[in-house]
């Protein structure tokens, strides 16, 4: 034991007293931290096999009744997920899901609450309430996995939207259609009223002439007045019926106007969904173009693309049909440009679908996929993605104003109809009173007819004003336009309904940014690199006049390496917090765990070099390469090739990363105990190898080492 400490303290003294050695040691301490700091904020989001990502799905929906139809959105969603397992869905209870997310069994959980269907049905009431999907994610397990799980939650929301449209939208549009039929039924009476007003306007000169002749022809004037009274009664009846009808229209139009405005989030979400799917198509094509991809992987990617493209093509016709229905309103708003863009998107998707079928046939026949065909598909997919990006970016500036203008014009049309009927109701009593007064005057005294002649200009003005109001209203929009809108084909407009889903996200062990999430990986990596740098610059042997035993050399020089590793660790970890500002739920434990990891890594690498010499350095580098890919530092281990999944439990990086992640996100001591125990096993194995095998292996390898040194190339 004294010899061990003698070697250690002599090393410390020589470092302190030799400025050149001190500078080298200082560089060794700082260099690993630079490696970590420059890489912590790097990111890379892969596309690959996501079925291994387990996501708990909990359905507590008790169902509801919508327009006399019983629905249970939760059951329909579960059935749909079972048919399309794009992620590792696990259907379980609320308690198991929460515990599974907490313990790391599941990456996330999605819960459909008990009142989900009930809330979604309130869209047809005066007090609609948006239902919530409870989305819970464990960000501590892996920083990239939540990107996949969140996409899965969005997909479920989209699926629920489709189910809701099928159940509710057709029923709502059916009610709109009934009102349109009622309007069309009463249209003859409304038109008759318009014709009567125009007839009165046309007959005014004749009436005036007849009144002037009344002084000489009393009987003739009385006949004219009686005819006018009959006409006024008919007009009054038409106005009363029309007023009741427009009263119903006013309430109805508020629903129509709301539906038009609800189209805005529906279109925007649908365009975002198409944009996301086009990005997946583009990414899939890029992977197929990879020269190193095998036959089975090409087939799988082609099949996945064959599933995505039809989904996108099924969405586009519904958008086109709704835009065409707005064009049919014959307003000044025109959606032809948007319709043409969507038709071109559908044509491009159809072409890619056909080309993808050709690729599948080539693969199945054992041939190579034509490079020029893949290039064309990639360019076409890029054009689709750019078009959708343009539609999304111009949505608020282009599409929303046009939709609001269409709503305003239709609204103005019905309001003008109401104005006409209101003015008619106000003016008819006046005309009727004037005629009644005229008849009374004629009955009492012929001489009073002159007074009627004097008041006739007022009657003439009111009738002409009413006729002009009708003409102005028809120029802005007729009642036929509104009827045409209400009588739109239900099947074509059934998809015109906005998504009422709101996802409520609960973050378990929240990580504030991606750089913090990558800190455990790059810190772990830098500590291993630091150990490799030490064995590259410092010798593991002791060359002194005094003879030492093999194990004394092993432990004596090991203390020196561990001391330098501790300083490396302190620089890296404190720099993470003070320089980069990374987050950790338990900063003290983060530093403490990093110190333990440094000791373990230093012991492993030192033992390899101390026992096997330069060969040990090579083994240490090989371990580094394997652990970068096989420890699950960047990607979830489930999406890596099977080889790395199999070696994952046997790598020190796996448990070192887990320890630092516990300190970063929030500690679960069961996990910490497991990791510390496993790392202790690596320490025990390294010490046994160093104590038992160092002397015999060094002795047998001495001749090879001496021979290699004579080459003047190897030290």
PDB file of N, CA and C in Angstrom, residues 258-334:
ATOM      1  N   UNK A 258     -71.853  31.139 -38.646  1.00  0.00           N
ATOM      2  CA  UNK A 258     -70.906  30.519 -37.726  1.00  0.00           C
ATOM      3  C   UNK A 258     -70.202  29.343 -38.387  1.00  0.00           C
ATOM      4  N   UNK A 259     -70.959  28.572 -39.184  1.00  0.00           N
ATOM      5  CA  UNK A 259     -70.361  27.419 -39.873  1.00  0.00           C
ATOM      6  C   UNK A 259     -69.294  27.866 -40.855  1.00  0.00           C
ATOM      7  N   UNK A 260     -69.555  28.993 -41.554  1.00  0.00           N
ATOM      8  CA  UNK A 260     -68.559  29.511 -42.497  1.00  0.00           C
ATOM      9  C   UNK A 260     -67.272  29.886 -41.768  1.00  0.00           C
ATOM     10  N   UNK A 261     -67.432  30.551 -40.606  1.00  0.00           N
ATOM     11  CA  UNK A 261     -66.236  30.938 -39.852  1.00  0.00           C
ATOM     12  C   UNK A 261     -65.537  29.718 -39.255  1.00  0.00           C
ATOM     13  N   UNK A 262     -66.334  28.671 -38.925  1.00  0.00           N
ATOM     14  CA  UNK A 262     -65.713  27.458 -38.393  1.00  0.00           C
ATOM     15  C   UNK A 262     -64.850  26.759 -39.434  1.00  0.00           C
ATOM     16  N   UNK A 263     -65.096  27.101 -40.728  1.00  0.00           N
ATOM     17  CA  UNK A 263     -64.314  26.461 -41.791  1.00  0.00           C
ATOM     18  C   UNK A 263     -62.849  26.876 -41.737  1.00  0.00           C
ATOM     19  N   UNK A 264     -62.580  28.060 -41.158  1.00  0.00           N
ATOM     20  CA  UNK A 264     -61.206  28.588 -41.176  1.00  0.00           C
ATOM     21  C   UNK A 264     -60.241  27.656 -40.453  1.00  0.00           C
ATOM     22  N   UNK A 265     -60.481  27.291 -39.127  1.00  0.00           N
ATOM     23  CA  UNK A 265     -59.544  26.370 -38.481  1.00  0.00           C
ATOM     24  C   UNK A 265     -59.522  24.998 -39.126  1.00  0.00           C
ATOM     25  N   UNK A 266     -60.696  24.564 -39.687  1.00  0.00           N
ATOM     26  CA  UNK A 266     -60.743  23.242 -40.359  1.00  0.00           C
ATOM     27  C   UNK A 266     -59.796  23.218 -41.539  1.00  0.00           C
ATOM     28  N   UNK A 267     -59.881  24.263 -42.408  1.00  0.00           N
ATOM     29  CA  UNK A 267     -58.998  24.309 -43.576  1.00  0.00           C
ATOM     30  C   UNK A 267     -57.543  24.393 -43.156  1.00  0.00           C
ATOM     31  N   UNK A 268     -57.270  25.234 -42.135  1.00  0.00           N
ATOM     32  CA  UNK A 268     -55.878  25.429 -41.735  1.00  0.00           C
ATOM     33  C   UNK A 268     -55.294  24.137 -41.174  1.00  0.00           C
ATOM     34  N   UNK A 269     -56.074  23.442 -40.323  1.00  0.00           N
ATOM     35  CA  UNK A 269     -55.585  22.185 -39.751  1.00  0.00           C
ATOM     36  C   UNK A 269     -55.389  21.139 -40.832  1.00  0.00           C
ATOM     37  N   UNK A 270     -56.344  21.111 -41.815  1.00  0.00           N
ATOM     38  CA  UNK A 270     -56.241  20.125 -42.889  1.00  0.00           C
ATOM     39  C   UNK A 270     -55.005  20.387 -43.739  1.00  0.00           C
ATOM     40  N   UNK A 271     -54.725  21.684 -44.046  1.00  0.00           N
ATOM     41  CA  UNK A 271     -53.526  22.014 -44.824  1.00  0.00           C
ATOM     42  C   UNK A 271     -52.263  21.644 -44.054  1.00  0.00           C
ATOM     43  N   UNK A 272     -52.272  21.879 -42.707  1.00  0.00           N
ATOM     44  CA  UNK A 272     -51.118  21.498 -41.887  1.00  0.00           C
ATOM     45  C   UNK A 272     -50.915  19.979 -41.913  1.00  0.00           C
ATOM     46  N   UNK A 273     -52.066  19.232 -41.861  1.00  0.00           N
ATOM     47  CA  UNK A 273     -51.979  17.776 -41.912  1.00  0.00           C
ATOM     48  C   UNK A 273     -51.382  17.318 -43.239  1.00  0.00           C
ATOM     49  N   UNK A 274     -51.857  17.925 -44.375  1.00  0.00           N
ATOM     50  CA  UNK A 274     -51.310  17.582 -45.689  1.00  0.00           C
ATOM     51  C   UNK A 274     -49.830  17.922 -45.773  1.00  0.00           C
ATOM     52  N   UNK A 275     -49.465  19.087 -45.188  1.00  0.00           N
ATOM     53  CA  UNK A 275     -48.056  19.493 -45.215  1.00  0.00           C
ATOM     54  C   UNK A 275     -47.191  18.487 -44.469  1.00  0.00           C
ATOM     55  N   UNK A 276     -47.684  18.052 -43.279  1.00  0.00           N
ATOM     56  CA  UNK A 276     -46.935  17.063 -42.520  1.00  0.00           C
ATOM     57  C   UNK A 276     -46.784  15.757 -43.262  1.00  0.00           C
ATOM     58  N   UNK A 277     -47.868  15.314 -43.951  1.00  0.00           N
ATOM     59  CA  UNK A 277     -47.799  14.059 -44.703  1.00  0.00           C
ATOM     60  C   UNK A 277     -46.855  14.185 -45.895  1.00  0.00           C
ATOM     61  N   UNK A 278     -46.844  15.366 -46.547  1.00  0.00           N
ATOM     62  CA  UNK A 278     -45.927  15.553 -47.675  1.00  0.00           C
ATOM     63  C   UNK A 278     -44.473  15.505 -47.213  1.00  0.00           C
ATOM     64  N   UNK A 279     -44.215  16.026 -45.978  1.00  0.00           N
ATOM     65  CA  UNK A 279     -42.854  15.958 -45.445  1.00  0.00           C
ATOM     66  C   UNK A 279     -42.435  14.508 -45.198  1.00  0.00           C
ATOM     67  N   UNK A 280     -43.375  13.690 -44.733  1.00  0.00           N
ATOM     68  CA  UNK A 280     -43.073  12.273 -44.515  1.00  0.00           C
ATOM     69  C   UNK A 280     -42.774  11.582 -45.846  1.00  0.00           C
ATOM     70  N   UNK A 281     -43.575  11.906 -46.901  1.00  0.00           N
ATOM     71  CA  UNK A 281     -43.341  11.330 -48.231  1.00  0.00           C
ATOM     72  C   UNK A 281     -41.946  11.715 -48.723  1.00  0.00           C
ATOM     73  N   UNK A 282     -41.618  12.995 -48.546  1.00  0.00           N
ATOM     74  CA  UNK A 282     -40.313  13.500 -48.999  1.00  0.00           C
ATOM     75  C   UNK A 282     -39.176  12.782 -48.263  1.00  0.00           C
ATOM     76  N   UNK A 283     -39.354  12.626 -46.916  1.00  0.00           N
ATOM     77  CA  UNK A 283     -38.323  11.949 -46.135  1.00  0.00           C
ATOM     78  C   UNK A 283     -38.182  10.487 -46.532  1.00  0.00           C
ATOM     79  N   UNK A 284     -39.325   9.830 -46.795  1.00  0.00           N
ATOM     80  CA  UNK A 284     -39.301   8.410 -47.173  1.00  0.00           C
ATOM     81  C   UNK A 284     -38.566   8.214 -48.494  1.00  0.00           C
ATOM     82  N   UNK A 285     -38.811   9.113 -49.456  1.00  0.00           N
ATOM     83  CA  UNK A 285     -38.119   9.028 -50.748  1.00  0.00           C
ATOM     84  C   UNK A 285     -36.612   9.197 -50.565  1.00  0.00           C
ATOM     85  N   UNK A 286     -36.227  10.108 -49.658  1.00  0.00           N
ATOM     86  CA  UNK A 286     -34.802  10.313 -49.407  1.00  0.00           C
ATOM     87  C   UNK A 286     -34.157   9.034 -48.874  1.00  0.00           C
ATOM     88  N   UNK A 287     -34.886   8.331 -47.997  1.00  0.00           N
ATOM     89  CA  UNK A 287     -34.343   7.088 -47.450  1.00  0.00           C
ATOM     90  C   UNK A 287     -34.243   6.011 -48.520  1.00  0.00           C
ATOM     91  N   UNK A 288     -35.230   5.931 -49.445  1.00  0.00           N
ATOM     92  CA  UNK A 288     -35.192   4.921 -50.507  1.00  0.00           C
ATOM     93  C   UNK A 288     -34.005   5.178 -51.439  1.00  0.00           C
ATOM     94  N   UNK A 289     -33.650   6.482 -51.631  1.00  0.00           N
ATOM     95  CA  UNK A 289     -32.541   6.830 -52.521  1.00  0.00           C
ATOM     96  C   UNK A 289     -31.178   6.464 -51.931  1.00  0.00           C
ATOM     97  N   UNK A 290     -31.162   6.141 -50.646  1.00  0.00           N
ATOM     98  CA  UNK A 290     -29.904   5.782 -49.982  1.00  0.00           C
ATOM     99  C   UNK A 290     -29.323   4.526 -50.634  1.00  0.00           C
ATOM    100  N   UNK A 291     -28.104   4.606 -51.110  1.00  0.00           N
ATOM    101  CA  UNK A 291     -27.480   3.499 -51.829  1.00  0.00           C
ATOM    102  C   UNK A 291     -27.273   2.275 -50.942  1.00  0.00           C
ATOM    103  N   UNK A 292     -27.150   2.482 -49.624  1.00  0.00           N
ATOM    104  CA  UNK A 292     -26.880   1.354 -48.736  1.00  0.00           C
ATOM    105  C   UNK A 292     -28.114   0.661 -48.223  1.00  0.00           C
ATOM    106  N   UNK A 293     -29.298   1.084 -48.645  1.00  0.00           N
ATOM    107  CA  UNK A 293     -30.535   0.503 -48.129  1.00  0.00           C
ATOM    108  C   UNK A 293     -30.748  -0.880 -48.720  1.00  0.00           C
ATOM    109  N   UNK A 294     -31.242  -1.822 -47.895  1.00  0.00           N
ATOM    110  CA  UNK A 294     -31.437  -3.189 -48.371  1.00  0.00           C
ATOM    111  C   UNK A 294     -32.813  -3.371 -48.982  1.00  0.00           C
ATOM    112  N   UNK A 295     -33.045  -4.596 -49.542  1.00  0.00           N
ATOM    113  CA  UNK A 295     -34.290  -4.907 -50.259  1.00  0.00           C
ATOM    114  C   UNK A 295     -35.503  -4.829 -49.332  1.00  0.00           C
ATOM    115  N   UNK A 296     -35.377  -5.415 -48.118  1.00  0.00           N
ATOM    116  CA  UNK A 296     -36.535  -5.424 -47.204  1.00  0.00           C
ATOM    117  C   UNK A 296     -36.892  -4.021 -46.743  1.00  0.00           C
ATOM    118  N   UNK A 297     -35.875  -3.216 -46.434  1.00  0.00           N
ATOM    119  CA  UNK A 297     -36.144  -1.844 -45.979  1.00  0.00           C
ATOM    120  C   UNK A 297     -36.794  -1.027 -47.088  1.00  0.00           C
ATOM    121  N   UNK A 298     -36.344  -1.231 -48.359  1.00  0.00           N
ATOM    122  CA  UNK A 298     -36.960  -0.519 -49.494  1.00  0.00           C
ATOM    123  C   UNK A 298     -38.421  -0.889 -49.620  1.00  0.00           C
ATOM    124  N   UNK A 299     -38.710  -2.175 -49.471  1.00  0.00           N
ATOM    125  CA  UNK A 299     -40.105  -2.636 -49.566  1.00  0.00           C
ATOM    126  C   UNK A 299     -40.955  -2.005 -48.467  1.00  0.00           C
ATOM    127  N   UNK A 300     -40.419  -1.974 -47.226  1.00  0.00           N
ATOM    128  CA  UNK A 300     -41.184  -1.404 -46.112  1.00  0.00           C
ATOM    129  C   UNK A 300     -41.458   0.096 -46.321  1.00  0.00           C
ATOM    130  N   UNK A 301     -40.446   0.810 -46.761  1.00  0.00           N
ATOM    131  CA  UNK A 301     -40.626   2.251 -46.982  1.00  0.00           C
ATOM    132  C   UNK A 301     -41.620   2.513 -48.102  1.00  0.00           C
ATOM    133  N   UNK A 302     -41.553   1.695 -49.167  1.00  0.00           N
ATOM    134  CA  UNK A 302     -42.502   1.857 -50.275  1.00  0.00           C
ATOM    135  C   UNK A 302     -43.930   1.564 -49.818  1.00  0.00           C
ATOM    136  N   UNK A 303     -44.080   0.532 -48.958  1.00  0.00           N
ATOM    137  CA  UNK A 303     -45.421   0.215 -48.435  1.00  0.00           C
ATOM    138  C   UNK A 303     -45.950   1.357 -47.569  1.00  0.00           C
ATOM    139  N   UNK A 304     -45.080   1.929 -46.715  1.00  0.00           N
ATOM    140  CA  UNK A 304     -45.522   3.040 -45.861  1.00  0.00           C
ATOM    141  C   UNK A 304     -45.956   4.237 -46.702  1.00  0.00           C
ATOM    142  N   UNK A 305     -45.194   4.506 -47.772  1.00  0.00           N
ATOM    143  CA  UNK A 305     -45.570   5.624 -48.640  1.00  0.00           C
ATOM    144  C   UNK A 305     -46.878   5.321 -49.371  1.00  0.00           C
ATOM    145  N   UNK A 306     -47.081   4.046 -49.688  1.00  0.00           N
ATOM    146  CA  UNK A 306     -48.322   3.639 -50.345  1.00  0.00           C
ATOM    147  C   UNK A 306     -49.530   3.806 -49.444  1.00  0.00           C
ATOM    148  N   UNK A 307     -49.333   3.846 -48.124  1.00  0.00           N
ATOM    149  CA  UNK A 307     -50.434   4.086 -47.192  1.00  0.00           C
ATOM    150  C   UNK A 307     -50.686   5.568 -46.980  1.00  0.00           C
ATOM    151  N   UNK A 308     -49.618   6.366 -47.001  1.00  0.00           N
ATOM    152  CA  UNK A 308     -49.752   7.807 -46.715  1.00  0.00           C
ATOM    153  C   UNK A 308     -50.407   8.538 -47.883  1.00  0.00           C
ATOM    154  N   UNK A 309     -49.995   8.205 -49.139  1.00  0.00           N
ATOM    155  CA  UNK A 309     -50.475   8.956 -50.308  1.00  0.00           C
ATOM    156  C   UNK A 309     -51.993   8.889 -50.451  1.00  0.00           C
ATOM    157  N   UNK A 310     -52.642   7.684 -50.360  1.00  0.00           N
ATOM    158  CA  UNK A 310     -54.106   7.668 -50.475  1.00  0.00           C
ATOM    159  C   UNK A 310     -54.798   8.501 -49.403  1.00  0.00           C
ATOM    160  N   UNK A 311     -54.235   8.536 -48.170  1.00  0.00           N
ATOM    161  CA  UNK A 311     -54.837   9.362 -47.119  1.00  0.00           C
ATOM    162  C   UNK A 311     -54.852  10.831 -47.529  1.00  0.00           C
ATOM    163  N   UNK A 312     -53.749  11.291 -48.097  1.00  0.00           N
ATOM    164  CA  UNK A 312     -53.674  12.685 -48.546  1.00  0.00           C
ATOM    165  C   UNK A 312     -54.649  12.933 -49.687  1.00  0.00           C
ATOM    166  N   UNK A 313     -54.750  11.988 -50.621  1.00  0.00           N
ATOM    167  CA  UNK A 313     -55.639  12.175 -51.777  1.00  0.00           C
ATOM    168  C   UNK A 313     -57.106  12.148 -51.369  1.00  0.00           C
ATOM    169  N   UNK A 314     -57.430  11.419 -50.292  1.00  0.00           N
ATOM    170  CA  UNK A 314     -58.814  11.384 -49.824  1.00  0.00           C
ATOM    171  C   UNK A 314     -59.244  12.706 -49.206  1.00  0.00           C
ATOM    172  N   UNK A 315     -58.285  13.481 -48.696  1.00  0.00           N
ATOM    173  CA  UNK A 315     -58.607  14.758 -48.051  1.00  0.00           C
ATOM    174  C   UNK A 315     -58.856  15.850 -49.079  1.00  0.00           C
ATOM    175  N   UNK A 316     -58.054  15.873 -50.161  1.00  0.00           N
ATOM    176  CA  UNK A 316     -58.081  16.993 -51.114  1.00  0.00           C
ATOM    177  C   UNK A 316     -59.439  17.161 -51.794  1.00  0.00           C
ATOM    178  N   UNK A 317     -60.134  16.088 -52.307  1.00  0.00           N
ATOM    179  CA  UNK A 317     -61.435  16.293 -52.971  1.00  0.00           C
ATOM    180  C   UNK A 317     -62.467  16.980 -52.085  1.00  0.00           C
ATOM    181  N   UNK A 318     -62.443  16.678 -50.759  1.00  0.00           N
ATOM    182  CA  UNK A 318     -63.406  17.329 -49.863  1.00  0.00           C
ATOM    183  C   UNK A 318     -63.170  18.830 -49.804  1.00  0.00           C
ATOM    184  N   UNK A 319     -61.892  19.248 -49.761  1.00  0.00           N
ATOM    185  CA  UNK A 319     -61.580  20.679 -49.741  1.00  0.00           C
ATOM    186  C   UNK A 319     -62.045  21.347 -51.040  1.00  0.00           C
ATOM    187  N   UNK A 320     -61.817  20.658 -52.167  1.00  0.00           N
ATOM    188  CA  UNK A 320     -62.226  21.217 -53.466  1.00  0.00           C
ATOM    189  C   UNK A 320     -63.739  21.372 -53.530  1.00  0.00           C
ATOM    190  N   UNK A 321     -64.487  20.377 -53.044  1.00  0.00           N
ATOM    191  CA  UNK A 321     -65.944  20.427 -53.100  1.00  0.00           C
ATOM    192  C   UNK A 321     -66.490  21.595 -52.285  1.00  0.00           C
ATOM    193  N   UNK A 322     -65.907  21.833 -51.105  1.00  0.00           N
ATOM    194  CA  UNK A 322     -66.391  22.938 -50.274  1.00  0.00           C
ATOM    195  C   UNK A 322     -66.121  24.288 -50.948  1.00  0.00           C
ATOM    196  N   UNK A 323     -64.927  24.443 -51.542  1.00  0.00           N
ATOM    197  CA  UNK A 323     -64.600  25.695 -52.231  1.00  0.00           C
ATOM    198  C   UNK A 323     -65.527  25.900 -53.432  1.00  0.00           C
ATOM    199  N   UNK A 324     -65.858  24.831 -54.150  1.00  0.00           N
ATOM    200  CA  UNK A 324     -66.775  24.947 -55.278  1.00  0.00           C
ATOM    201  C   UNK A 324     -68.178  25.356 -54.821  1.00  0.00           C
ATOM    202  N   UNK A 325     -68.573  24.893 -53.617  1.00  0.00           N
ATOM    203  CA  UNK A 325     -69.887  25.284 -53.104  1.00  0.00           C
ATOM    204  C   UNK A 325     -69.929  26.778 -52.799  1.00  0.00           C
ATOM    205  N   UNK A 326     -68.787  27.348 -52.356  1.00  0.00           N
ATOM    206  CA  UNK A 326     -68.741  28.791 -52.123  1.00  0.00           C
ATOM    207  C   UNK A 326     -68.794  29.555 -53.452  1.00  0.00           C
ATOM    208  N   UNK A 327     -68.146  29.024 -54.468  1.00  0.00           N
ATOM    209  CA  UNK A 327     -68.216  29.664 -55.788  1.00  0.00           C
ATOM    210  C   UNK A 327     -69.646  29.685 -56.322  1.00  0.00           C
ATOM    211  N   UNK A 328     -70.432  28.641 -55.969  1.00  0.00           N
ATOM    212  CA  UNK A 328     -71.801  28.538 -56.487  1.00  0.00           C
ATOM    213  C   UNK A 328     -72.723  29.606 -55.913  1.00  0.00           C
ATOM    214  N   UNK A 329     -72.256  30.346 -54.885  1.00  0.00           N
ATOM    215  CA  UNK A 329     -73.083  31.417 -54.324  1.00  0.00           C
ATOM    216  C   UNK A 329     -73.199  32.614 -55.269  1.00  0.00           C
ATOM    217  N   UNK A 330     -72.378  32.634 -56.337  1.00  0.00           N
ATOM    218  CA  UNK A 330     -72.408  33.709 -57.342  1.00  0.00           C
ATOM    219  C   UNK A 330     -72.119  35.082 -56.730  1.00  0.00           C
ATOM    220  N   UNK A 331     -71.210  35.089 -55.725  1.00  0.00           N
ATOM    221  CA  UNK A 331     -70.771  36.367 -55.162  1.00  0.00           C
ATOM    222  C   UNK A 331     -69.523  36.833 -55.911  1.00  0.00           C
ATOM    223  N   UNK A 332     -68.992  37.973 -55.505  1.00  0.00           N
ATOM    224  CA  UNK A 332     -67.789  38.506 -56.160  1.00  0.00           C
ATOM    225  C   UNK A 332     -66.526  37.768 -55.718  1.00  0.00           C
ATOM    226  N   UNK A 333     -66.633  36.904 -54.681  1.00  0.00           N
ATOM    227  CA  UNK A 333     -65.486  36.158 -54.180  1.00  0.00           C
ATOM    228  C   UNK A 333     -65.261  34.925 -55.055  1.00  0.00           C
ATOM    229  N   UNK A 334     -63.995  34.705 -55.458  1.00  0.00           N
ATOM    230  CA  UNK A 334     -63.674  33.607 -56.372  1.00  0.00           C
ATOM    231  C   UNK A 334     -62.562  32.749 -55.768  1.00  0.00           C
TER     232      UNK A 334
END
